[in-house]
Amino acid sequence: MNTAYVNGEYVALDQARVSILDRGFLFADSVYEVVPVYAGRGFGLRAHLERLDRSLAALRIRNPHDIQSWAALLESLIERNGGGDVSVYVQVTRGAAARRDHRLPTDIEPTVVAFCQSRTAPEAAVIEQGIAAITLADTRWRYCSVKSTALLANVMAADEARAAGATEAILVRDGAVMEGTSSNVFAVVEGRLLTPALRETILAGITRAIVLEIAARDGVDHAEVQTLSPDALAAASEIWITSSTREIFAVTQLDGAPVGTGRPGPLWTRMRVALQAMTHD
Ligand code: PDD
């Protein structure tokens, strides 16, 4: 797992360098993707690359590659790192200008870096018992639908969760549940699977979309709702978080209280099996 990609070259991870004038470093002026890889193959790669393109467009950063050349680049990186079950991190910044200046430069080349990380299967306890989550106020900037690397609020909220003995923080804005610090949120409320409808303060998760696809395919009563209130969340019989690295985790404790029976629920079990059938296909 020690070959990285930096601006057209494959280099040893510990030798990979970008300029201190890079705007990704100075201003978090950059976007990223995390693509799960199963048996050497990127899962949902096209959807991730399309979202990368949308994130770049939102920040008016030129996309340095088309989908085919992105796919070739990342497939080569995966191969050079031995394939297997990993995740690929890819980041595109606006690039490095000659000086630090808030104004957007027009004449610089985007910086592209990518590397692989191990993606270990969740511990048995996480599957059997689920995880704890806390709710927190969402202090992030508005444009969370852009997968930017401006993640300080997410990182600090994740640390608050850790300090409270929880695995994830679920963020609440204007009286409505948005998402986790690095995951989307689902809840089973009165027998119906609900997830917050997409808006600019929520990332359009690839795993979220797949879970909704499975729900539609398998006739699970479900809806994307404008307002999933913290009270509805607290009363849910099941809560899940989804992401490319964690797939689907059952939240069995919320703010210190059991969710439903306090054990992963039957719909979660069904959804996890369906999702794994797809990722292992
Ligand atoms: N995060 N919401 C946020 C804020 C996220 O950071 C993520 C993923 C998701 C889930 O999206 P997807 O299903 O496409 O992974 C939702 C990645 C894994 C990360 O930052 O590491």
Coordinates of C-alpha atoms and ligand atoms in Angstrom, one line a residue:
M1 CA 0.0 0.0 0.0
N2 CA 2.9 2.3 -0.6
T3 CA 2.6 3.7 -4.0
A4 CA 0.9 7.1 -4.4
Y5 CA 0.0 9.1 -7.5
V6 CA 1.1 12.7 -7.7
N7 CA 0.5 14.8 -10.8
G8 CA 1.1 12.2 -13.4
E9 CA 3.7 10.1 -11.5
Y10 CA 3.5 7.0 -9.4
V11 CA 5.9 7.6 -6.4
A12 CA 6.6 6.0 -3.0
L13 CA 4.0 7.2 -0.5
D14 CA 6.6 8.6 1.9
Q15 CA 8.2 10.5 -1.0
A16 CA 4.9 12.0 -2.3
R17 CA 5.0 15.8 -2.0
V18 CA 3.0 18.9 -2.9
S19 CA 3.9 22.6 -2.6
I20 CA 3.2 24.5 0.6
L21 CA 1.7 27.1 -1.8
D22 CA -0.9 24.5 -2.9
R23 CA -4.4 26.0 -2.3
G24 CA -5.6 22.7 -1.0
F25 CA -3.1 23.1 1.9
L26 CA -3.7 26.9 2.3
F27 CA -7.4 27.2 1.9
A28 CA -8.9 23.7 1.7
D29 CA -9.5 24.8 -1.9
S30 CA -10.0 21.2 -3.1
V31 CA -12.3 18.2 -3.4
Y32 CA -11.9 14.5 -2.8
E33 CA -13.4 11.1 -3.2
V34 CA -13.1 7.8 -1.4
V35 CA -13.8 4.8 -3.6
P36 CA -14.1 1.4 -2.0
V37 CA -12.3 -1.4 -3.8
Y38 CA -13.4 -5.0 -3.5
A39 CA -11.0 -7.7 -4.9
G40 CA -9.1 -5.1 -6.8
R41 CA -12.1 -3.4 -8.4
G42 CA -13.5 0.0 -7.6
F43 CA -17.2 -0.4 -6.6
G44 CA -19.4 2.4 -7.9
L45 CA -16.3 4.0 -9.5
R46 CA -18.3 5.8 -12.2
A47 CA -20.7 7.3 -9.7
H48 CA -17.7 8.5 -7.6
L49 CA -16.0 10.0 -10.6
E50 CA -19.3 11.7 -11.7
R51 CA -19.6 13.2 -8.2
L52 CA -16.0 14.3 -8.3
D53 CA -16.8 16.1 -11.5
R54 CA -19.8 17.8 -9.9
S55 CA -17.7 18.9 -6.9
L56 CA -15.0 20.4 -9.1
A57 CA -17.6 22.2 -11.2
A58 CA -19.2 23.7 -8.0
L59 CA -15.8 25.1 -7.1
R60 CA -14.9 26.1 -10.6
I61 CA -11.9 23.9 -10.7
R62 CA -11.1 22.4 -14.1
N63 CA -11.4 18.6 -14.1
P64 CA -8.0 17.5 -15.3
H65 CA -9.2 14.1 -16.6
D66 CA -12.2 12.6 -18.3
I67 CA -13.9 9.6 -16.8
Q68 CA -11.9 7.1 -18.8
S69 CA -8.5 8.5 -17.9
W70 CA -9.6 8.8 -14.2
A71 CA -10.6 5.2 -14.2
A72 CA -7.3 4.1 -15.9
L73 CA -5.3 6.2 -13.5
L74 CA -7.0 4.8 -10.4
E75 CA -7.0 1.2 -11.7
S76 CA -3.3 1.4 -12.3
L77 CA -2.8 2.8 -8.8
I78 CA -4.9 -0.1 -7.3
E79 CA -2.8 -2.6 -9.2
R80 CA 0.5 -1.1 -8.2
N81 CA -0.7 -1.4 -4.6
G82 CA -1.6 -5.1 -4.9
G83 CA -5.3 -4.8 -5.4
G84 CA -7.4 -6.6 -2.8
D85 CA -10.0 -4.9 -0.5
V86 CA -8.8 -1.4 0.0
S87 CA -10.1 2.1 -0.5
V88 CA -8.7 4.7 -2.9
Y89 CA -8.4 8.3 -1.8
V90 CA -8.2 10.9 -4.5
Q91 CA -7.9 14.6 -4.1
V92 CA -7.9 17.4 -6.6
T93 CA -6.9 20.9 -5.5
R94 CA -7.0 24.2 -7.5
G95 CA -3.2 24.0 -7.6
A96 CA -0.3 26.1 -6.4
A97 CA 0.0 29.7 -7.4
A98 CA 3.1 31.9 -7.0
R99 CA 1.8 33.5 -3.9
R100 CA -0.9 33.1 -1.2
D101 CA -3.9 35.2 -2.3
H102 CA -7.6 34.7 -1.5
R103 CA -8.6 35.6 -5.1
L104 CA -8.9 32.6 -7.4
P105 CA -6.0 32.4 -9.8
T106 CA -6.9 31.6 -13.4
D107 CA -3.7 30.3 -14.8
I108 CA -2.7 27.3 -12.6
E109 CA -2.9 23.6 -13.1
P110 CA -4.9 21.5 -10.6
T111 CA -3.0 19.2 -8.3
V112 CA -4.0 15.6 -8.3
V113 CA -3.0 13.1 -5.6
A114 CA -4.3 9.6 -4.9
F115 CA -3.3 6.8 -2.6
C116 CA -4.7 3.5 -1.3
Q117 CA -5.6 2.7 2.3
S118 CA -6.5 -0.6 3.8
R119 CA -10.2 -1.2 4.4
T120 CA -10.7 -3.7 7.1
A121 CA -13.9 -5.5 7.7
P122 CA -15.8 -4.1 10.7
E123 CA -15.1 -5.9 14.0
A124 CA -17.6 -8.6 14.9
A125 CA -18.8 -6.5 17.8
V126 CA -19.8 -3.7 15.5
I127 CA -21.9 -6.1 13.4
E128 CA -23.4 -8.0 16.4
Q129 CA -24.0 -5.0 18.7
G130 CA -24.1 -2.0 16.4
I131 CA -22.5 1.3 17.3
A132 CA -23.3 4.3 19.5
A133 CA -23.9 7.7 18.0
I134 CA -24.6 11.2 19.5
T135 CA -26.5 14.1 18.0
L136 CA -24.7 17.4 17.6
A137 CA -25.4 20.8 16.1
D138 CA -24.2 21.0 12.5
T139 CA -21.6 23.8 12.4
R140 CA -20.4 23.1 8.9
W141 CA -20.5 25.5 6.0
R142 CA -23.6 25.3 3.8
Y143 CA -22.2 23.5 0.8
C144 CA -21.8 20.1 2.2
S145 CA -23.1 18.6 -1.1
V146 CA -19.7 19.5 -2.5
K147 CA -17.2 16.9 -1.3
S148 CA -14.6 19.4 -0.4
T149 CA -11.7 18.8 2.0
A150 CA -12.9 21.6 4.3
L151 CA -13.7 19.0 6.9
L152 CA -12.6 20.7 10.2
A153 CA -16.2 20.9 11.6
N154 CA -16.7 17.2 10.7
V155 CA -13.4 16.2 12.3
M156 CA -14.1 18.1 15.5
A157 CA -17.6 16.6 15.7
A158 CA -16.2 13.1 15.2
D159 CA -13.8 13.8 18.0
E160 CA -16.7 14.9 20.3
A161 CA -18.4 11.6 19.4
R162 CA -15.2 9.7 20.4
A163 CA -14.9 11.6 23.6
A164 CA -18.6 10.6 24.4
G165 CA -17.7 7.0 23.8
A166 CA -19.6 7.0 20.4
T167 CA -18.5 6.1 16.9
E168 CA -20.4 8.7 14.9
A169 CA -22.0 12.1 15.4
I170 CA -25.3 12.8 13.6
L171 CA -25.6 16.4 12.7
V172 CA -28.7 18.4 13.2
R173 CA -29.4 21.8 11.5
D174 CA -32.5 23.9 11.8
G175 CA -34.4 21.2 13.6
A176 CA -33.7 18.5 11.1
V177 CA -31.2 15.6 10.9
M178 CA -28.7 16.1 8.0
E179 CA -26.1 13.3 8.0
G180 CA -23.2 11.9 10.0
T181 CA -19.7 13.5 10.1
S182 CA -18.7 11.0 7.4
S183 CA -21.8 9.1 6.6
N184 CA -25.5 9.4 5.6
V185 CA -28.3 8.5 7.9
F186 CA -31.3 6.3 7.6
A187 CA -34.0 5.6 10.2
V188 CA -37.0 3.2 10.4
V189 CA -39.8 5.3 11.8
E190 CA -43.2 3.7 12.3
G191 CA -42.2 0.8 10.0
R192 CA -41.1 3.1 7.2
L193 CA -37.5 3.6 6.1
L194 CA -36.7 7.3 6.0
T195 CA -33.6 9.3 5.0
P196 CA -33.2 13.1 4.8
A197 CA -33.9 14.4 1.2
L198 CA -30.8 15.7 -0.6
R199 CA -30.1 19.4 -0.3
E200 CA -27.0 21.6 -0.3
T201 CA -26.3 20.8 3.3
I202 CA -26.1 17.0 2.7
L203 CA -23.6 14.9 0.6
A204 CA -25.3 12.8 -2.0
G205 CA -23.7 9.5 -0.7
I206 CA -23.1 6.8 -3.2
T207 CA -23.9 4.2 -0.6
R208 CA -27.1 6.1 0.3
A209 CA -28.2 6.0 -3.4
I210 CA -27.5 2.2 -3.5
V211 CA -29.5 1.6 -0.3
L212 CA -32.4 3.5 -1.8
E213 CA -32.1 1.5 -5.0
I214 CA -32.2 -1.7 -3.1
A215 CA -35.2 -0.5 -1.0
A216 CA -37.1 0.3 -4.2
R217 CA -36.1 -3.0 -5.9
D218 CA -37.1 -5.1 -2.9
G219 CA -40.4 -3.2 -2.2
V220 CA -39.3 -1.7 1.2
D221 CA -41.6 1.1 2.1
H222 CA -39.3 4.1 2.1
A223 CA -39.2 7.9 1.6
E224 CA -36.7 10.7 1.4
V225 CA -38.1 13.4 3.7
Q226 CA -37.5 17.1 4.0
T227 CA -37.5 17.0 7.8
L228 CA -36.4 14.0 9.9
S229 CA -36.7 15.6 13.3
P230 CA -34.4 14.7 16.2
D231 CA -37.5 13.5 18.1
A232 CA -38.4 11.1 15.2
L233 CA -34.8 9.9 15.2
A234 CA -34.9 9.2 18.9
A235 CA -38.2 7.3 18.5
A236 CA -36.9 5.2 15.5
S237 CA -36.9 1.4 15.8
E238 CA -33.7 1.3 13.7
I239 CA -31.0 3.8 12.7
W240 CA -28.3 3.2 10.2
I241 CA -25.3 5.1 8.9
T242 CA -23.9 4.4 5.4
S243 CA -20.6 5.2 3.7
S244 CA -18.2 3.8 1.1
T245 CA -15.8 2.7 3.8
R246 CA -18.2 1.5 6.5
E247 CA -20.9 0.2 4.1
I248 CA -23.9 0.1 6.5
F249 CA -23.7 0.2 10.3
A250 CA -26.6 -0.2 12.7
V251 CA -26.7 2.6 15.3
T252 CA -28.1 0.9 18.5
Q253 CA -27.5 3.6 21.0
L254 CA -28.3 7.3 20.4
D255 CA -27.4 9.9 22.9
G256 CA -26.9 7.2 25.5
A257 CA -30.4 5.6 25.0
P258 CA -31.1 2.3 23.2
V259 CA -32.4 2.5 19.6
G260 CA -35.5 0.2 19.4
T261 CA -34.5 -3.0 21.1
G262 CA -30.9 -1.9 21.5
R263 CA -29.8 -4.5 18.9
P264 CA -29.3 -4.2 15.1
G265 CA -32.8 -4.5 13.6
P266 CA -34.3 -6.9 11.0
L267 CA -34.4 -4.4 8.2
W268 CA -30.7 -3.6 8.7
T269 CA -29.8 -7.3 8.5
R270 CA -31.7 -7.6 5.3
M271 CA -30.2 -4.4 3.8
R272 CA -26.7 -5.4 4.8
V273 CA -27.0 -8.8 3.1
A274 CA -28.4 -7.1 -0.1
L275 CA -25.6 -4.6 -0.1
Q276 CA -22.9 -7.2 0.4
A277 CA -24.4 -9.2 -2.4
M278 CA -23.8 -6.2 -4.7
T279 CA -20.3 -5.4 -3.5
H280 CA -19.2 -9.0 -3.8
D281 CA -20.8 -9.6 -7.1
Ligands
PDD1 N1 -17.1 10.1 3.6 N2 -21.6 12.3 4.2 C1 -20.4 12.7 4.5 C2 -20.2 14.0 5.2 C3 -19.3 11.9 4.1 O1 -18.0 12.4 4.4 C4 -19.5 10.7 3.5 C5 -18.4 9.8 3.1 C6 -20.8 10.3 3.2 C7 -21.1 9.0 2.6 O2 -20.9 9.0 1.2 P1 -20.4 7.7 0.3 O3 -21.5 6.7 0.6 O4 -20.4 8.2 -1.0 O5 -19.1 7.3 0.9 C8 -21.9 11.1 3.6 C9 -15.9 9.4 3.1 C10 -16.0 7.9 3.2 C11 -14.8 10.0 3.8 O6 -14.7 11.2 4.0 O7 -13.8 9.2 4.2

